[in-house]
Coordinates of C-alpha atoms and ligand atoms in Angstrom, one line a residue:
X96 CA 0.0 0.0 0.0
X97 CA 1.4 3.4 -1.0
X98 CA 0.6 6.0 1.6
X99 CA 2.3 8.9 3.3
X100 CA 2.4 6.9 6.4
X101 CA 4.4 4.2 4.6
X102 CA 7.0 6.7 3.3
X103 CA 7.4 8.2 6.8
X104 CA 8.0 4.8 8.2
X105 CA 10.5 4.1 5.5
X106 CA 12.5 7.2 6.4
X107 CA 12.5 6.3 10.1
X108 CA 13.6 2.8 9.3
X109 CA 16.5 4.1 7.2
X110 CA 17.5 6.5 9.9
X111 CA 17.7 3.6 12.3
X112 CA 20.2 2.0 10.0
X113 CA 17.7 -0.7 9.1
X114 CA 17.0 -2.0 5.7
X115 CA 15.0 -0.2 3.1
X116 CA 11.2 -0.3 2.9
X117 CA 11.4 -3.0 0.2
X118 CA 12.4 -5.3 3.1
X119 CA 8.7 -5.5 4.0
X120 CA 7.4 -8.5 2.2
X121 CA 3.8 -7.9 3.3
X122 CA 2.1 -4.8 4.7
X123 CA -1.1 -5.1 6.6
X124 CA -3.0 -3.6 9.5
X125 CA -2.9 -6.5 11.9
X126 CA -0.6 -9.5 12.3
X127 CA -1.7 -12.4 14.3
X128 CA 0.8 -15.1 15.4
X129 CA -0.7 -18.5 15.9
X130 CA -4.0 -19.9 14.7
X131 CA -6.0 -21.3 17.7
X132 CA -9.4 -20.2 18.8
X133 CA -8.1 -16.9 20.3
X134 CA -5.9 -16.1 17.3
X135 CA -8.6 -16.6 14.7
X136 CA -11.2 -14.7 16.8
X137 CA -8.8 -11.8 16.9
X138 CA -8.1 -12.1 13.2
X139 CA -11.7 -12.3 12.3
X140 CA -12.5 -9.3 14.5
X141 CA -9.9 -7.3 12.6
X142 CA -10.8 -8.5 9.1
X143 CA -14.6 -8.2 9.6
X144 CA -13.9 -4.6 10.7
X145 CA -12.2 -3.9 7.4
X146 CA -8.5 -4.3 8.5
X147 CA -6.1 -6.2 6.3
X148 CA -5.0 -9.1 8.5
X149 CA -2.2 -11.6 8.3
X150 CA -2.2 -14.8 10.3
X151 CA 1.1 -16.7 10.6
X152 CA 1.1 -20.3 11.8
X153 CA 4.2 -22.3 12.4
X154 CA 2.9 -25.8 11.7
X155 CA 1.4 -27.3 8.5
X156 CA -2.2 -26.9 9.7
X157 CA -4.3 -24.3 11.5
X158 CA -5.9 -24.7 14.9
X159 CA -3.2 -25.8 17.4
X160 CA -4.4 -27.3 20.7
X161 CA -7.7 -25.4 20.1
X162 CA -8.5 -27.9 17.3
X163 CA -8.0 -30.8 19.7
X164 CA -10.3 -29.3 22.3
X165 CA -13.9 -29.9 23.2
X166 CA -14.5 -26.2 22.3
X167 CA -16.5 -25.6 25.4
X168 CA -16.4 -21.9 25.6
X169 CA -16.9 -20.2 29.0
X170 CA -18.6 -17.1 27.5
X171 CA -21.2 -16.4 30.1
X172 CA -24.4 -14.4 29.9
X173 CA -24.7 -14.4 26.1
X174 CA -27.6 -14.8 23.7
X175 CA -26.9 -18.5 23.5
X176 CA -27.5 -19.2 27.2
X177 CA -30.7 -17.0 26.9
X178 CA -31.9 -19.0 23.9
X179 CA -31.4 -22.2 25.9
X180 CA -33.5 -20.8 28.7
X181 CA -30.7 -20.7 31.2
X182 CA -30.7 -18.5 34.2
X183 CA -27.2 -17.3 33.4
X184 CA -26.1 -13.7 33.6
X185 CA -23.0 -11.5 33.6
X186 CA -23.7 -10.7 37.3
X187 CA -23.7 -14.4 38.2
X188 CA -20.5 -15.1 36.2
X189 CA -18.9 -12.1 37.9
X190 CA -19.9 -13.4 41.3
X191 CA -18.5 -16.8 40.6
X192 CA -15.2 -15.6 39.3
X193 CA -14.7 -13.1 42.1
X194 CA -15.5 -15.9 44.7
X195 CA -12.8 -18.0 43.2
X196 CA -10.2 -15.5 42.1
X197 CA -10.6 -12.8 44.7
X198 CA -9.8 -9.2 43.8
X199 CA -6.6 -10.1 41.9
X200 CA -6.9 -8.9 38.3
X201 CA -10.3 -7.4 39.1
X202 CA -10.2 -5.2 36.0
X203 CA -9.4 -8.2 33.7
X204 CA -12.1 -10.3 35.3
X205 CA -14.5 -7.5 34.7
X206 CA -13.4 -7.1 31.1
X207 CA -13.8 -10.8 30.6
X208 CA -17.4 -11.2 31.9
X209 CA -18.7 -7.9 30.4
X210 CA -17.2 -8.5 26.9
X211 CA -18.0 -12.2 26.6
X212 CA -21.7 -11.6 25.4
X213 CA -20.5 -9.0 22.9
X214 CA -18.0 -11.5 21.4
X215 CA -20.7 -14.1 20.9
X216 CA -23.1 -11.5 19.5
X217 CA -20.4 -10.3 17.1
X218 CA -19.4 -13.7 15.9
X219 CA -22.9 -14.9 15.4
X220 CA -23.6 -12.1 13.0
X221 CA -21.5 -14.1 10.5
X222 CA -23.4 -16.8 8.8
X223 CA -20.6 -19.3 9.3
X224 CA -20.5 -18.9 13.1
X225 CA -23.2 -20.4 15.3
X226 CA -23.1 -21.7 18.9
X227 CA -25.3 -23.7 21.2
X228 CA -25.5 -24.5 24.9
X229 CA -23.7 -27.6 26.2
X230 CA -24.4 -28.9 29.7
X231 CA -21.0 -29.3 31.6
X232 CA -20.9 -28.3 35.2
X233 CA -18.7 -25.5 36.5
X234 CA -15.7 -26.8 38.5
X235 CA -16.2 -25.3 41.9
X236 CA -18.9 -25.1 44.6
X237 CA -19.0 -21.3 44.9
X238 CA -21.6 -18.6 44.7
X239 CA -22.7 -18.0 41.1
X240 CA -21.9 -21.5 40.0
X241 CA -24.2 -23.2 37.6
X242 CA -24.5 -26.9 38.4
X243 CA -25.2 -27.9 34.8
X244 CA -22.8 -25.3 33.6
X245 CA -23.1 -22.3 31.3
X246 CA -20.6 -23.1 28.5
X247 CA -21.4 -23.0 24.9
X248 CA -19.9 -24.8 21.9
X249 CA -19.8 -24.2 18.2
X250 CA -22.5 -26.1 16.2
X251 CA -21.0 -29.1 14.3
X252 CA -19.7 -28.3 10.8
X253 CA -20.6 -30.9 8.2
X254 CA -17.7 -31.9 6.0
X255 CA -19.5 -30.7 2.9
X256 CA -20.0 -27.2 4.3
X257 CA -16.3 -27.1 5.4
X258 CA -15.2 -27.9 1.9
X259 CA -11.5 -27.4 1.2
X260 CA -11.0 -25.8 4.6
X261 CA -11.4 -29.2 6.3
X262 CA -7.9 -30.2 5.2
X263 CA -6.4 -27.1 6.7
X264 CA -7.7 -27.8 10.2
X265 CA -5.5 -29.8 12.6
X266 CA -6.9 -33.3 12.8
X267 CA -8.4 -34.7 16.0
X268 CA -5.9 -36.2 18.6
X269 CA -6.9 -39.8 17.7
X270 CA -5.7 -39.0 14.1
X271 CA -2.9 -36.5 14.8
X272 CA -1.4 -38.1 17.8
X273 CA -2.4 -41.7 17.7
X274 CA -2.0 -42.1 13.9
X275 CA -5.4 -43.5 13.1
X276 CA -6.9 -43.0 9.6
X277 CA -8.5 -39.7 8.8
X278 CA -12.2 -40.1 8.3
X279 CA -14.0 -37.6 6.1
X280 CA -16.2 -36.7 8.9
X281 CA -18.3 -33.8 10.3
X282 CA -16.0 -31.4 12.1
X283 CA -17.0 -31.3 15.7
X284 CA -15.9 -29.4 18.8
X285 CA -12.5 -27.7 18.4
X286 CA -12.3 -28.6 14.7
X287 CA -15.8 -27.0 14.2
X288 CA -14.6 -23.9 16.0
X289 CA -11.4 -23.6 13.8
X290 CA -13.2 -24.6 10.6
X291 CA -16.0 -22.1 11.1
X292 CA -13.6 -19.3 12.0
X293 CA -11.5 -20.1 8.8
X294 CA -14.7 -19.9 6.7
X295 CA -15.7 -16.7 8.3
X296 CA -12.2 -15.2 7.7
X297 CA -12.3 -16.4 4.1
X298 CA -15.6 -14.6 3.7
X299 CA -14.2 -11.2 4.8
X300 CA -11.8 -11.2 1.8
X301 CA -9.3 -9.3 4.0
X302 CA -7.3 -12.1 5.5
X303 CA -4.1 -13.7 4.4
X304 CA -3.5 -16.9 6.4
X305 CA -0.2 -18.8 6.1
X306 CA 0.9 -22.2 7.5
X307 CA 4.5 -23.4 7.9
X308 CA 5.5 -19.8 8.7
X309 CA 7.2 -19.5 12.1
X310 CA 7.6 -16.1 13.6
X311 CA 11.0 -15.7 15.0
X312 CA 11.3 -12.1 16.0
X313 CA 9.3 -9.0 16.8
X314 CA 10.3 -5.8 14.9
X315 CA 10.3 -2.4 16.5
X316 CA 10.6 1.2 15.6
X317 CA 10.9 3.9 18.3
X318 CA 9.9 1.5 21.0
X319 CA 6.8 0.4 19.1
X320 CA 6.2 -3.1 17.7
X321 CA 5.6 -2.6 14.0
X322 CA 5.8 -6.1 12.6
X323 CA 7.3 -9.5 12.7
X324 CA 10.0 -11.5 11.1
X325 CA 9.2 -15.1 10.2
X326 CA 10.7 -18.1 8.4
X327 CA 8.5 -19.6 5.7
X328 CA 8.3 -23.2 4.5
X329 CA 11.2 -22.7 2.1
X330 CA 13.4 -21.2 4.7
X331 CA 13.0 -17.7 3.4
X332 CA 12.8 -14.8 5.8
X333 CA 9.5 -12.9 5.6
X334 CA 9.0 -9.5 7.1
X335 CA 5.5 -8.5 7.8
X336 CA 4.6 -4.9 8.7
X337 CA 1.5 -4.3 10.8
X338 CA 0.2 -0.7 11.1
X339 CA -2.2 -1.3 13.9
X340 CA -0.6 -4.0 16.0
X341 CA 0.7 -7.5 16.5
X342 CA -1.4 -10.1 18.4
X343 CA 0.6 -13.0 19.9
X344 CA -1.7 -16.0 20.4
X345 CA 0.9 -18.7 19.9
X346 CA 0.3 -21.0 22.8
X347 CA 2.3 -21.5 26.0
X348 CA 5.5 -23.3 26.9
X349 CA 4.0 -26.7 27.2
X350 CA 6.1 -28.2 24.4
X351 CA 9.5 -27.0 25.7
X352 CA 11.1 -29.1 28.5
X353 CA 13.8 -26.5 28.7
X354 CA 11.4 -23.7 29.5
X355 CA 9.3 -25.9 31.8
X356 CA 12.5 -26.7 33.7
X357 CA 13.6 -23.1 33.8
X358 CA 10.2 -22.0 35.3
X359 CA 9.4 -25.1 37.5
X360 CA 6.3 -26.1 35.5
X361 CA 5.2 -29.5 36.7
X362 CA 4.8 -32.2 34.1
X363 CA 6.7 -32.6 30.8
X364 CA 6.4 -31.9 27.1
X365 CA 5.9 -35.5 26.2
X366 CA 2.9 -35.8 28.6
X367 CA 1.3 -32.5 27.5
X368 CA -1.6 -32.3 25.1
X369 CA -0.1 -29.5 22.9
X370 CA 0.5 -30.6 19.3
X371 CA 4.0 -32.0 18.9
X372 CA 6.6 -29.3 18.3
X373 CA 4.1 -26.5 18.3
X374 CA 4.0 -24.5 21.4
X375 CA 7.5 -23.9 22.6
X376 CA 7.2 -20.5 24.1
X377 CA 8.7 -18.7 21.0
X378 CA 6.5 -15.6 21.4
X379 CA 6.9 -15.4 25.1
X380 CA 10.7 -15.3 24.6
X381 CA 10.4 -12.8 21.8
X382 CA 8.3 -10.5 24.0
X383 CA 10.6 -10.8 27.0
X384 CA 13.4 -9.7 24.8
X385 CA 11.5 -6.4 24.3
X386 CA 11.1 -6.0 28.1
X387 CA 7.7 -7.8 28.6
X388 CA 7.0 -8.9 32.1
X389 CA 5.8 -12.5 32.7
X390 CA 3.8 -14.3 35.4
X391 CA 2.4 -17.7 36.2
X392 CA 5.0 -19.6 34.1
X393 CA 4.9 -22.5 36.5
X394 CA 1.1 -22.9 35.9
X395 CA -0.8 -25.0 33.4
X396 CA -4.4 -26.2 32.7
X397 CA -3.5 -29.5 34.4
X398 CA -5.1 -32.9 34.0
X399 CA -4.4 -36.5 34.7
X400 CA -2.9 -38.3 31.6
X401 CA -3.3 -42.0 30.7
X402 CA 0.2 -43.0 29.8
X403 CA 0.0 -44.3 26.2
X404 CA 2.2 -47.1 24.8
X405 CA 4.5 -44.6 23.2
X406 CA 5.1 -42.8 26.5
X407 CA 2.9 -39.8 25.7
X408 CA 0.0 -38.6 27.9
X409 CA -3.7 -38.7 26.9
X410 CA -6.2 -36.4 28.6
X411 CA -8.1 -38.5 31.1
X412 CA -11.6 -37.0 31.8
X413 CA -15.1 -38.0 32.8
X414 CA -14.0 -40.6 35.3
X415 CA -16.9 -43.0 36.1
X416 CA -15.2 -45.7 38.1
X417 CA -12.0 -47.2 39.5
X418 CA -9.7 -45.7 42.2
X419 CA -6.4 -43.9 41.9
X420 CA -3.5 -45.0 44.1
X421 CA 0.1 -43.8 44.4
X422 CA 3.2 -45.9 44.9
X423 CA 2.2 -46.6 48.5
X424 CA -1.0 -48.2 47.3
X425 CA -3.2 -45.6 49.0
X426 CA -5.9 -43.3 47.5
X427 CA -5.1 -39.6 47.8
X428 CA -7.9 -37.8 46.0
X429 CA -11.5 -37.8 44.9
X430 CA -11.2 -39.5 41.4
X431 CA -14.2 -37.6 40.1
X432 CA -12.6 -34.2 40.6
X433 CA -12.6 -31.8 37.7
X434 CA -9.4 -32.6 35.8
X435 CA -7.3 -29.5 36.7
X436 CA -8.0 -30.1 40.4
X437 CA -7.2 -33.8 39.9
X438 CA -3.8 -32.8 38.3
X439 CA -3.1 -30.3 41.2
X440 CA -3.8 -33.1 43.7
X441 CA -1.3 -35.3 41.9
X442 CA 1.3 -32.4 42.1
X443 CA 0.6 -31.9 45.8
X444 CA 1.1 -35.6 46.5
X445 CA 4.7 -35.3 45.2
X446 CA 7.0 -37.9 43.7
X447 CA 5.0 -40.9 44.9
X448 CA 2.2 -39.9 42.6
X449 CA 4.2 -40.1 39.4
X450 CA 3.1 -42.4 38.1
X451 CA -0.1 -43.2 39.9
X452 CA -2.3 -46.2 39.0
X453 CA -6.0 -46.3 38.1
X454 CA -7.2 -49.6 39.5
X455 CA -10.4 -50.8 37.8
X456 CA -12.3 -54.0 37.3
X457 CA -14.0 -55.9 34.5
X458 CA -17.6 -54.9 35.3
X459 CA -17.9 -53.0 32.0
X460 CA -17.2 -56.3 30.1
X461 CA -13.4 -56.5 30.2
X462 CA -10.4 -54.1 30.5
X463 CA -12.5 -51.0 29.7
X464 CA -11.0 -47.8 31.3
X465 CA -13.8 -46.2 33.3
X466 CA -13.0 -42.8 32.0
X467 CA -12.4 -41.0 28.6
X468 CA -8.9 -41.1 27.3
X469 CA -8.2 -38.5 24.6
X470 CA -6.7 -40.0 22.4
X471 CA -7.1 -43.7 23.4
X472 CA -5.1 -46.8 22.6
X473 CA -6.5 -50.3 22.5
X474 CA -6.2 -52.4 25.7
X475 CA -4.1 -54.9 23.7
X476 CA -1.6 -52.2 22.9
X477 CA -1.5 -51.0 26.5
X478 CA -0.9 -54.6 27.8
X479 CA 1.8 -55.2 25.2
X480 CA 3.6 -52.0 26.2
X481 CA 3.1 -52.6 29.9
X482 CA 1.2 -49.3 30.5
X483 CA -1.7 -51.5 31.7
X484 CA -1.4 -54.7 33.6
X485 CA -4.1 -57.3 34.6
X486 CA -4.4 -59.9 37.3
X487 CA -7.0 -62.2 38.8
X488 CA -6.6 -60.8 42.3
X489 CA -5.8 -57.4 43.7
X490 CA -2.8 -58.8 45.5
X491 CA -1.3 -60.2 42.2
X492 CA -2.1 -56.8 40.6
X493 CA -0.2 -55.1 43.4
X494 CA 2.9 -57.3 42.8
X495 CA 2.8 -56.4 39.1
X496 CA 2.9 -52.7 39.7
X497 CA 5.3 -52.9 42.5
X498 CA 2.9 -51.7 45.2
X499 CA 2.6 -53.3 48.7
X500 CA -0.1 -56.0 48.3
X501 CA -1.6 -55.7 51.8
X502 CA -1.9 -52.0 51.4
X503 CA -3.6 -52.1 48.0
X504 CA -5.9 -54.9 49.3
X505 CA -6.9 -52.8 52.2
X506 CA -7.4 -49.7 50.1
X507 CA -9.8 -51.6 47.7
X508 CA -11.6 -53.2 50.6
X509 CA -12.2 -49.8 52.3
X510 CA -13.4 -48.2 49.0
X511 CA -15.8 -51.1 48.4
X512 CA -17.2 -50.4 51.9
X513 CA -17.8 -46.8 50.9
X514 CA -19.4 -48.1 47.6
X515 CA -21.8 -50.2 49.6
X516 CA -22.7 -47.4 52.0
X517 CA -22.8 -44.8 49.2
X518 CA -20.5 -42.4 51.1
X519 CA -16.8 -41.8 50.4
X520 CA -15.7 -41.0 53.9
X521 CA -12.1 -40.2 52.8
X522 CA -12.6 -37.9 49.8
X523 CA -16.3 -37.2 49.5
X524 CA -16.5 -38.6 46.0
X525 CA -20.0 -38.4 44.7
X526 CA -21.2 -35.5 46.7
X527 CA -20.6 -32.7 44.2
X528 CA -22.8 -32.4 41.1
X529 CA -19.7 -32.6 38.9
X530 CA -18.8 -36.1 40.4
X531 CA -22.0 -37.7 39.2
X532 CA -22.4 -35.8 36.0
X533 CA -20.5 -38.3 33.8
X534 CA -21.7 -41.4 35.5
X535 CA -24.3 -43.6 33.7
X536 CA -27.5 -44.3 35.6
X537 CA -27.0 -47.5 37.6
X538 CA -28.5 -49.2 40.6
X539 CA -25.9 -48.2 43.2
X540 CA -26.2 -46.3 46.5
X541 CA -24.0 -43.7 44.9
X542 CA -23.6 -43.7 41.1
X543 CA -20.1 -42.2 41.5
X544 CA -18.9 -45.1 43.7
X545 CA -19.1 -48.4 41.8
X546 CA -17.3 -51.2 43.7
X547 CA -14.1 -52.8 42.4
X548 CA -15.3 -56.4 42.5
X549 CA -15.4 -58.1 39.1
X550 CA -12.1 -59.8 38.2
X551 CA -9.8 -59.8 36.4
X552 CA -8.5 -56.5 37.8
X553 CA -6.5 -53.9 35.9
X554 CA -4.1 -51.1 36.6
X555 CA -3.4 -48.2 34.2
X556 CA -0.4 -45.9 34.6
X557 CA -1.5 -42.3 35.1
X558 CA 0.9 -39.4 34.6
X559 CA 0.5 -35.6 35.0
X560 CA -0.6 -34.0 31.7
X561 CA -1.9 -30.6 30.8
X562 CA -4.0 -28.9 28.2
X563 CA -1.4 -26.2 27.7
X564 CA 0.5 -24.0 30.2
X565 CA -1.2 -20.8 31.4
X566 CA 1.6 -18.5 32.3
X567 CA 3.1 -16.0 29.9
X568 CA 3.5 -12.3 29.3
X569 CA 1.6 -10.0 31.6
X570 CA -1.3 -8.1 29.9
X571 CA -3.9 -5.5 30.8
X572 CA -7.6 -5.6 30.3
X573 CA -7.1 -4.7 26.6
X574 CA -4.6 -7.5 26.2
X575 CA -1.7 -5.0 25.8
X576 CA 1.6 -6.6 26.8
X577 CA 3.1 -4.9 29.9
X578 CA 6.6 -4.3 31.1
X579 CA 7.7 -4.9 34.7
X580 CA 6.8 -1.3 35.6
X581 CA 3.3 -1.8 34.3
X582 CA 3.5 0.2 31.0
X583 CA 2.3 -1.2 27.8
X584 CA 4.6 -2.1 24.9
X585 CA 3.0 -0.1 22.1
X586 CA 1.7 -2.2 19.3
X587 CA 2.0 -5.5 21.1
X588 CA -0.9 -7.6 22.4
X589 CA -1.2 -11.2 23.7
X590 CA -4.0 -13.6 24.4
X591 CA -4.5 -17.3 25.2
X592 CA -1.7 -19.3 26.7
X593 CA 0.9 -16.8 25.5
X594 CA -0.4 -14.5 28.2
X595 CA -0.6 -15.0 31.9
X596 CA -4.1 -16.2 32.6
X597 CA -6.7 -14.0 34.3
X598 CA -7.6 -17.1 36.3
X599 CA -4.2 -17.6 38.0
X600 CA -3.9 -21.1 39.5
X601 CA -7.6 -21.8 39.2
X602 CA -9.5 -23.4 36.4
X603 CA -13.0 -22.1 37.1
X604 CA -15.1 -24.0 34.5
X605 CA -15.2 -25.7 31.1
X606 CA -14.1 -23.3 28.4
X607 CA -12.2 -20.8 30.4
X608 CA -9.0 -21.3 28.3
X609 CA -10.7 -20.7 25.0
X610 CA -13.3 -18.2 26.4
X611 CA -10.5 -16.0 27.8
X612 CA -8.4 -16.4 24.6
X613 CA -11.3 -15.4 22.4
X614 CA -12.4 -12.5 24.6
X615 CA -9.0 -10.9 25.1
X616 CA -8.1 -11.3 21.4
X617 CA -11.4 -9.5 20.5
X618 CA -10.5 -6.8 23.0
X619 CA -7.0 -6.5 21.7
X620 CA -8.2 -5.8 18.2
X621 CA -10.8 -3.3 19.4
X622 CA -8.0 -1.5 21.2
X623 CA -6.0 -1.5 17.9
X624 CA -9.1 -0.1 16.1
X625 CA -9.3 2.6 18.8
Ligands
LIG1091 P1 -3.2 -23.1 20.5 O1 -4.6 -23.4 20.2 O2 -2.3 -24.3 20.8 O3 -2.6 -22.3 19.3 C1 -1.3 -21.9 19.3 C2 -0.8 -22.0 17.8 O4 0.4 -21.1 17.7 C3 -0.3 -23.4 17.4 O5 -1.0 -23.7 16.2 C4 1.2 -23.2 17.2 O6 1.6 -24.0 16.1 C5 1.3 -21.8 16.8 N1 2.7 -21.2 17.1 C6 3.5 -21.4 18.1 N2 4.6 -20.8 17.9 C7 4.5 -20.1 16.8 C8 5.4 -19.3 16.1 N3 6.6 -19.0 16.5 N4 5.0 -18.7 14.9 C9 3.8 -19.0 14.4 N5 2.9 -19.8 15.0 C10 3.3 -20.4 16.2 N6 -10.2 -25.5 26.4 C11 -11.4 -24.9 26.5 O7 -11.6 -23.7 26.7 N7 -12.5 -25.7 26.3 C12 -12.5 -27.0 26.0 O8 -13.5 -27.7 25.8 C13 -11.2 -27.6 26.0 N8 -11.1 -28.9 25.7 C14 -9.8 -29.4 25.5 C15 -9.7 -30.8 25.1 C16 -8.5 -31.3 24.8 C17 -8.4 -32.7 24.3 C18 -7.3 -30.5 24.9 C19 -6.0 -31.0 24.5 C20 -7.4 -29.2 25.3 C21 -8.7 -28.6 25.6 N9 -8.8 -27.3 26.1 C22 -10.0 -26.8 26.2 C23 -7.6 -26.4 26.3 C24 -7.5 -25.5 25.1 O9 -7.7 -26.2 23.9 C25 -6.1 -24.8 25.1 O10 -5.6 -24.4 26.3 C26 -6.2 -23.6 24.2 O11 -6.8 -24.0 22.9 C27 -4.9 -22.9 23.9 O12 -5.1 -21.9 23.0 P2 -3.9 -21.1 22.4 O13 -4.4 -20.1 21.4 O14 -3.2 -20.5 23.5 O15 -2.9 -22.1 21.8

């Protein structure tokens, strides 16, 4: 674009001893780094408002971890909850968050709950974007909670409607991580979210989206971020100039063992659910080089992980049976806890909990894990790899996993007593609405407490996984990246797991990772628009 503005920038650049203006390969208004739900919401907000927008994605497909996700979106008090007849509101959501998070980051909490309905309203104006309510309980018993939840999800996207875009969306974990064949199926959950956002972006005619283009550096002029440098698929350097701003939404540090170790983040890259090689903290490091402050780098959206035969972790969720024991053979948590609280209980237990074992029986017709494993491996593959073992008695099972047989026997016996009485006297499993939500209806004193009684018995190795880390650069209510003295770095914005989460060390409910990523990306672009 030829404009006076461009010429002026050219002069400044020359004065700085930089290269000439021809060095800009692309000129646009907004550059977005990454292509998850937050990134694409920001990009769509920009493009739909008439801004030329460039999205740069490091891997071969769009969507990141967001594609893998269930795409529950904690975007409370919107028209979608109203359509579903829910008694949800911004006030209730505010009450709930404040009860959990206290006054820390009150302005960002407020920005989140008051903007969420506007994000949904804006997105739903596009014919490609449509959401519906999905029952999924909030994760804490606190004022303002909704027992059946308040999250929304994108409506499924039929393969035909997705068209060519389907091939650009990162496949589901079972395909992408577990290597199973790629069915030509309806895009659901996270893939529907990414597919729909790509279609909407395409419809604006203002977006240039590139895969295999890794951003390596942020470019500045007079203390303002004015663009990025990236390496494309052919190894060429690409310089992209952004007149309005650069939005970093490039995930967290989950894929970097080096950064995890440097910041004391529990777990490890191999167990994390981030796509292999994707989220290695590149943009957090680039922003820190410019003086960005960071917070919460030891935090993640934790979860238990079923150890898969290849040593990776699979998100374990919706537990409906079995008990978890550590190396001592003792239970140490309510197995029905929401997954982040489950992960944090594993961390609190320390070394003896890594790995832990889910002990389960054959009451579901064989070695069927009484929980969802995303992705899953067959029982046969688990047995062959030794990640699951079986035995006819609990004592034999204990020997196979190297746990004291008498202790494990006593643990199971005590739990079976609780199952019979319908009350878990040790960890209150089955008392919270979340605990029973994923359990099938069954004739038991407490549906969350099925006994472990039908041999053979099985033990699955459980490690500490995460759905991404949640520490990163510090941002304000408009997602502007802040320095240690609290001043914004002009032209630089961050959202999603590249930024330090507004929810600190708490995971309030289903869809907070994506809900916050989308809301703060939307706010970032509105701030750029001014
Ligand atoms: P991502 O979505 O991972 O996107 C980051 C992108 O940036 C990646 O594509 C990466 O390749 C790219 N990138 C990284 N570095 C660079 C670079 N240098 N240059 C260019 N691109 C780069 N959350 C919810 O809110 N609701 C749910 O229902 C939910 N369910 C989940 C289910 C599963 C199975 C999993 C695994 C996660 C789930 N989560 C859910 C968590 C959520 O998906 C993630 O925390 C969230 O999507 C992270 O978003 P992000 O934008 O920060 O990162």
